[in-house]
CSV table of C-alpha atoms and ligand atoms in Angstrom, one decimal:
chain,number,residue,atom,x,y,z
A,271,UNK,CA,62.9,46.1,57.0
A,272,UNK,CA,64.4,47.5,53.1
A,273,UNK,CA,66.7,49.3,53.0
A,274,UNK,CA,69.3,50.9,49.8
A,275,UNK,CA,72.5,51.5,51.5
A,276,UNK,CA,73.4,54.8,49.5
A,277,UNK,CA,77.0,55.7,48.9
A,278,UNK,CA,80.8,56.9,47.3
A,279,UNK,CA,83.1,53.1,46.8
A,280,UNK,CA,85.1,52.4,50.2
A,281,UNK,CA,81.8,54.7,52.4
A,282,UNK,CA,81.5,51.2,54.4
A,283,UNK,CA,78.7,49.4,52.7
A,284,UNK,CA,79.6,46.1,52.4
A,285,UNK,CA,81.7,46.0,56.0
A,286,UNK,CA,78.3,47.2,57.7
A,287,UNK,CA,75.5,45.1,55.8
A,288,UNK,CA,77.5,42.2,57.4
A,289,UNK,CA,76.8,43.4,60.7
A,290,UNK,CA,73.2,44.7,59.1
A,291,UNK,CA,72.7,41.4,58.3
A,292,UNK,CA,73.3,39.5,61.6
A,293,UNK,CA,72.0,41.8,63.3
A,294,UNK,CA,67.8,42.7,61.5
A,295,UNK,CA,68.4,38.3,59.7
A,296,UNK,CA,67.4,39.8,56.3
A,297,UNK,CA,69.9,39.0,53.2
A,298,UNK,CA,72.4,41.3,51.3
A,299,UNK,CA,72.0,42.0,48.0
A,300,UNK,CA,75.3,43.8,46.3
A,301,UNK,CA,75.1,43.4,42.6
A,302,UNK,CA,79.0,44.3,42.8
A,303,UNK,CA,79.5,41.2,44.8
A,304,UNK,CA,77.0,38.9,41.7
A,305,UNK,CA,78.8,40.8,39.2
A,306,UNK,CA,82.0,39.5,40.8
A,307,UNK,CA,81.1,36.0,41.8
A,308,UNK,CA,79.7,35.8,37.5
A,309,UNK,CA,82.9,36.6,36.7
A,310,UNK,CA,85.1,33.8,38.7
A,311,UNK,CA,82.2,31.8,37.0
A,312,UNK,CA,82.4,32.7,33.6
A,313,UNK,CA,79.1,33.2,33.1
A,314,UNK,CA,77.8,35.6,30.0
A,315,UNK,CA,76.4,38.0,32.5
A,316,UNK,CA,80.2,38.2,33.6
A,317,UNK,CA,81.6,38.0,30.6
A,318,UNK,CA,78.9,41.0,29.5
A,319,UNK,CA,79.8,43.4,32.6
A,320,UNK,CA,83.6,42.4,33.2
A,321,UNK,CA,84.9,45.4,31.0
A,322,UNK,CA,83.0,47.6,33.1
A,323,UNK,CA,83.4,46.6,36.6
A,324,UNK,CA,88.0,46.6,36.0
A,325,UNK,CA,87.4,49.7,34.7
A,326,UNK,CA,85.1,51.4,37.2
A,327,UNK,CA,82.2,52.1,34.5
A,328,UNK,CA,78.6,51.6,35.6
A,329,UNK,CA,77.1,48.1,34.2
A,330,UNK,CA,74.4,49.2,31.9
A,331,UNK,CA,70.9,50.0,33.3
A,332,UNK,CA,69.1,47.4,31.4
A,333,UNK,CA,71.5,44.4,32.6
A,334,UNK,CA,71.1,45.4,36.3
A,335,UNK,CA,68.0,46.1,36.8
A,336,UNK,CA,66.0,43.3,35.5
A,337,UNK,CA,69.2,41.3,37.4
A,338,UNK,CA,68.2,42.9,40.9
A,339,UNK,CA,64.4,42.6,40.6
A,340,UNK,CA,65.0,38.7,40.0
A,341,UNK,CA,67.1,38.1,42.9
A,342,UNK,CA,64.2,40.5,45.4
A,343,UNK,CA,61.5,38.0,44.1
A,344,UNK,CA,63.4,34.6,45.6
A,345,UNK,CA,62.2,33.1,48.9
A,346,UNK,CA,64.7,34.6,51.1
A,347,UNK,CA,63.5,38.3,50.2
A,348,UNK,CA,59.9,38.6,52.0
A,349,UNK,CA,60.2,40.0,55.1
A,350,UNK,CA,63.5,42.5,53.4
A,351,UNK,CA,66.7,43.1,52.0
A,352,UNK,CA,69.7,45.4,52.1
A,353,UNK,CA,70.5,46.9,48.7
A,354,UNK,CA,74.3,47.1,48.7
A,355,UNK,CA,75.6,49.5,45.6
A,356,UNK,CA,71.5,49.1,43.5
A,357,UNK,CA,70.2,51.6,42.6
A,358,UNK,CA,73.1,53.4,40.9
A,359,UNK,CA,71.8,55.9,38.8
A,360,UNK,CA,68.0,57.9,38.6
A,361,UNK,CA,67.0,55.1,35.8
A,362,UNK,CA,67.5,52.4,38.6
A,363,UNK,CA,65.7,54.0,41.4
A,364,UNK,CA,62.5,54.5,39.3
A,365,UNK,CA,62.5,51.0,38.3
A,366,UNK,CA,63.0,50.6,41.7
A,367,UNK,CA,59.6,52.8,42.9
A,368,UNK,CA,57.8,51.2,40.1
A,369,UNK,CA,59.0,47.3,41.3
A,370,UNK,CA,58.2,48.5,45.0
A,371,UNK,CA,54.7,50.3,43.9
A,372,UNK,CA,53.6,46.9,42.2
A,373,UNK,CA,54.5,44.4,45.0
A,374,UNK,CA,52.7,46.8,47.7
A,375,UNK,CA,55.7,47.4,48.9
A,376,UNK,CA,57.9,50.7,49.8
A,377,UNK,CA,62.0,51.2,51.5
A,378,UNK,CA,61.7,51.6,55.3
A,379,UNK,CA,65.2,53.9,55.2
A,380,UNK,CA,67.9,54.7,52.5
A,381,UNK,CA,71.1,54.7,55.3
A,382,UNK,CA,73.7,57.3,52.9
A,383,UNK,CA,77.1,56.7,54.0
A,384,UNK,CA,78.5,60.7,54.2
A,385,UNK,CA,82.5,60.3,53.1
A,386,UNK,CA,84.2,62.1,50.7
A,387,UNK,CA,88.3,62.2,49.7
A,388,UNK,CA,91.6,60.4,50.0
A,389,UNK,CA,90.4,58.6,53.0
A,390,UNK,CA,88.3,56.5,50.9
A,391,UNK,CA,90.8,56.0,48.5
A,392,UNK,CA,92.9,54.9,51.2
A,393,UNK,CA,90.3,52.4,52.1
A,394,UNK,CA,90.0,51.4,49.1
A,395,UNK,CA,93.5,50.9,47.6
A,396,UNK,CA,94.4,49.0,51.2
A,397,UNK,CA,91.6,47.1,51.5
A,398,UNK,CA,92.3,43.0,51.2
A,399,UNK,CA,89.6,40.0,50.7
A,400,UNK,CA,89.6,36.3,51.2
A,401,UNK,CA,89.6,34.5,48.3
A,402,UNK,CA,88.0,31.5,49.6
A,403,UNK,CA,84.8,33.0,52.1
A,404,UNK,CA,84.9,36.7,50.7
A,405,UNK,CA,85.7,38.1,54.2
A,406,UNK,CA,87.0,41.9,54.3
A,407,UNK,CA,90.1,43.4,55.8
A,408,UNK,CA,92.2,46.3,55.3
A,409,UNK,CA,95.7,46.9,56.1
A,410,UNK,CA,95.9,49.2,57.9
A,411,UNK,CA,91.9,50.1,59.8
A,412,UNK,CA,91.5,46.2,60.1
A,413,UNK,CA,94.0,43.9,59.2
A,414,UNK,CA,94.3,40.1,59.6
A,415,UNK,CA,96.2,38.8,62.5
A,416,UNK,CA,98.7,37.1,59.7
A,417,UNK,CA,99.7,39.2,57.2
A,418,UNK,CA,97.9,37.6,53.9
A,419,UNK,CA,95.8,35.3,55.5
A,420,UNK,CA,92.5,35.2,56.4
A,421,UNK,CA,91.8,35.0,60.2
A,422,UNK,CA,88.6,33.0,59.5
A,423,UNK,CA,89.4,30.2,57.1
A,424,UNK,CA,93.3,30.5,56.3
A,425,UNK,CA,92.6,31.2,52.6
A,426,UNK,CA,94.9,33.5,51.2
A,427,UNK,CA,93.7,37.3,50.5
A,428,UNK,CA,93.7,39.4,47.1
A,429,UNK,CA,93.2,42.6,46.6
A,430,UNK,CA,90.2,43.2,43.8
A,431,UNK,CA,91.2,44.1,39.9
A,432,UNK,CA,89.1,48.2,40.7
A,433,UNK,CA,91.3,48.5,44.1
A,434,UNK,CA,94.0,50.1,42.2
A,435,UNK,CA,94.7,54.3,42.8
A,436,UNK,CA,94.1,55.1,39.4
A,437,UNK,CA,90.6,52.5,39.4
A,438,UNK,CA,88.8,53.8,42.7
A,439,UNK,CA,90.1,57.4,41.3
A,440,UNK,CA,88.2,57.0,38.6
A,441,UNK,CA,85.5,55.3,40.6
A,442,UNK,CA,84.7,58.2,42.7
A,443,UNK,CA,84.4,60.8,39.9
A,444,UNK,CA,81.1,57.9,38.4
A,445,UNK,CA,80.0,57.8,42.2
A,446,UNK,CA,79.7,61.6,41.7
A,447,UNK,CA,78.2,62.2,38.2
A,448,UNK,CA,75.8,59.2,38.3
A,449,UNK,CA,75.1,58.0,41.8
A,450,UNK,CA,75.0,60.9,44.4
A,451,UNK,CA,72.1,62.9,42.2
A,452,UNK,CA,70.6,60.1,44.1
A,453,UNK,CA,70.6,61.5,47.5
A,454,UNK,CA,68.4,64.7,46.0
A,455,UNK,CA,66.1,61.4,44.8
A,456,UNK,CA,65.6,60.2,48.2
A,457,UNK,CA,65.9,63.4,50.1
A,458,UNK,CA,62.5,64.1,48.8
A,459,UNK,CA,61.1,60.5,49.1
A,460,UNK,CA,62.0,61.0,53.5
A,461,UNK,CA,63.3,57.8,53.6
A,462,UNK,CA,67.4,59.4,53.8
A,463,UNK,CA,68.8,58.8,56.6
A,464,UNK,CA,72.4,60.1,57.4
A,465,UNK,CA,75.4,58.5,59.0
A,466,UNK,CA,78.8,60.0,59.2
A,467,UNK,CA,80.2,57.6,57.7
A,468,UNK,CA,84.1,58.8,58.6
A,469,UNK,CA,84.4,57.0,61.6
A,470,UNK,CA,85.0,54.0,63.6
A,471,UNK,CA,82.7,51.5,62.1
A,472,UNK,CA,81.1,49.9,65.4
A,473,UNK,CA,80.6,53.8,66.0
A,474,UNK,CA,78.8,54.1,62.6
A,475,UNK,CA,77.1,51.0,63.1
A,476,UNK,CA,75.3,51.8,66.3
A,477,UNK,CA,74.6,55.3,65.0
A,478,UNK,CA,73.0,53.2,62.0
A,479,UNK,CA,71.0,50.9,64.5
A,480,UNK,CA,70.1,53.3,66.6
A,481,UNK,CA,67.7,55.4,64.0
A,482,UNK,CA,66.4,52.0,62.8
A,483,UNK,CA,65.3,50.7,65.6
A,484,UNK,CA,66.2,47.3,67.1
B,286,AP5,P1,81.0,48.1,44.1
B,286,AP5,O1,81.0,46.3,44.6
B,286,AP5,O2,79.4,48.2,44.8
B,286,AP5,O3,81.8,48.6,44.6
B,286,AP5,P2,81.9,50.4,45.3
B,286,AP5,O4,80.4,51.0,45.3
B,286,AP5,O5,82.9,50.8,44.5
B,286,AP5,O6,82.0,49.8,46.3
B,286,AP5,P3,82.8,49.2,47.6
B,286,AP5,O7,82.6,47.8,47.7
B,286,AP5,O8,84.8,49.2,47.1
B,286,AP5,O9,83.4,50.1,48.6
B,286,AP5,P4,82.3,49.8,50.1
B,286,AP5,O10,81.3,50.8,50.4
B,286,AP5,O11,80.7,48.4,50.0
B,286,AP5,O12,83.3,49.9,51.0
B,286,AP5,P5,83.5,48.1,52.1
B,286,AP5,O13,82.8,48.5,53.4
B,286,AP5,O14,84.1,47.4,51.4
B,286,AP5,O15,80.6,47.7,43.1
B,286,AP5,C1,82.2,47.3,41.9
B,286,AP5,C2,81.1,47.2,40.1
B,286,AP5,O16,80.3,46.2,40.4
B,286,AP5,C3,81.1,49.1,40.2
B,286,AP5,O17,82.0,50.0,39.6
B,286,AP5,C4,80.5,48.6,38.9
B,286,AP5,O18,81.5,49.0,37.7
B,286,AP5,C5,79.7,47.2,38.8
B,286,AP5,N1,78.3,47.5,39.4
B,286,AP5,C6,77.8,47.6,40.5
B,286,AP5,N2,76.2,48.5,40.6
B,286,AP5,C7,76.4,48.1,39.8
B,286,AP5,C8,75.2,49.0,39.3
B,286,AP5,N3,73.7,48.9,40.3
B,286,AP5,N4,74.9,49.9,38.7
B,286,AP5,C9,75.7,49.5,37.7
B,286,AP5,N5,77.5,49.3,37.7
B,286,AP5,C10,77.2,48.3,39.1
B,286,AP5,O19,84.8,49.7,52.8
B,286,AP5,C11,86.2,49.3,52.0
B,286,AP5,C12,87.6,49.4,53.3
B,286,AP5,O20,87.0,50.5,54.2
B,286,AP5,C13,87.1,48.1,54.1
B,286,AP5,O21,88.9,47.9,53.9
B,286,AP5,C14,87.1,48.2,55.1
B,286,AP5,O22,87.9,46.8,55.7
B,286,AP5,C15,87.8,49.6,55.1
B,286,AP5,N6,86.6,50.0,55.8
B,286,AP5,C16,84.9,50.2,56.2
B,286,AP5,N7,84.6,51.3,57.2
B,286,AP5,C17,86.0,51.5,57.6
B,286,AP5,C18,85.2,52.2,58.8
B,286,AP5,N8,84.7,52.7,59.2
B,286,AP5,N9,87.2,52.8,59.0
B,286,AP5,C19,88.0,52.4,58.6
B,286,AP5,N10,88.4,51.9,58.1
B,286,AP5,C20,87.1,51.2,57.4
B,287,MG,MG1,81.6,46.8,47.9
B,288,ZN,ZN1,88.3,33.8,54.1
């Protein structure tokens, strides 16, 4: 399965990706995760991306597109992948289309997470991530058993730099301006599937599976 997860910050793309990876056995390609890993390791890419990710602005297209194409050429993507956070601009979507055409492939689904407003800010500001294994929690909606400690590995939980109210608000604006136009773009190709993402995460997951198939 080749699918794109499309939706605003906090919509639940990463949360659903973890469940979809387990179900369909294809890798999650999260450009946000790739940038954060590079920033942590202090790579050249990380140094270039940092000022953008920390302030909630988009990393320039030319830094993103080649990175994703290289990733999609790797062996584990042979049978499909879930793109999480890419494409995020019309230019990126066009470049992805060109790449897919070159490979003789197409997208099976664009899974659009339909949700907006204050609930997104609440999800983002309450998110906590394990610094050792990356597991994701929410202080209210999916709290760990022990505050500040990962259930899975005992690691400390931390907040993403861009999960402040101020930067989250800016990210939502960037989404509206640059990424929301992709809904129109993909509705023309017939690949777009809309899901109400303002529901319990297990309900959202069940609806996606019902649409995509077992
Ligand atoms: P990225 O990491 O992609 O961030 P984002 O789009 O802002 O999305 P999030 O990861 O914040 O939200 P999510 O939808 O994954 O939500 P989650 O499942 O965690 O990008 C970060 C930055 O990198 C960008 O700002 C940009 O600078 C750069 N970048 C990345 N890709 C780029 C690209 N293609 N081009 C240019 N720049 C790029 O859920 C959020 C919280 O809500 C969690 O705590 C979760 O537990 C909770 N939650 C989830 N689902 C539910 C539910 N159903 N009910 C209740 N709580 C829920
Ligand atoms: Mg995410
Ligand atoms: Zn952990």
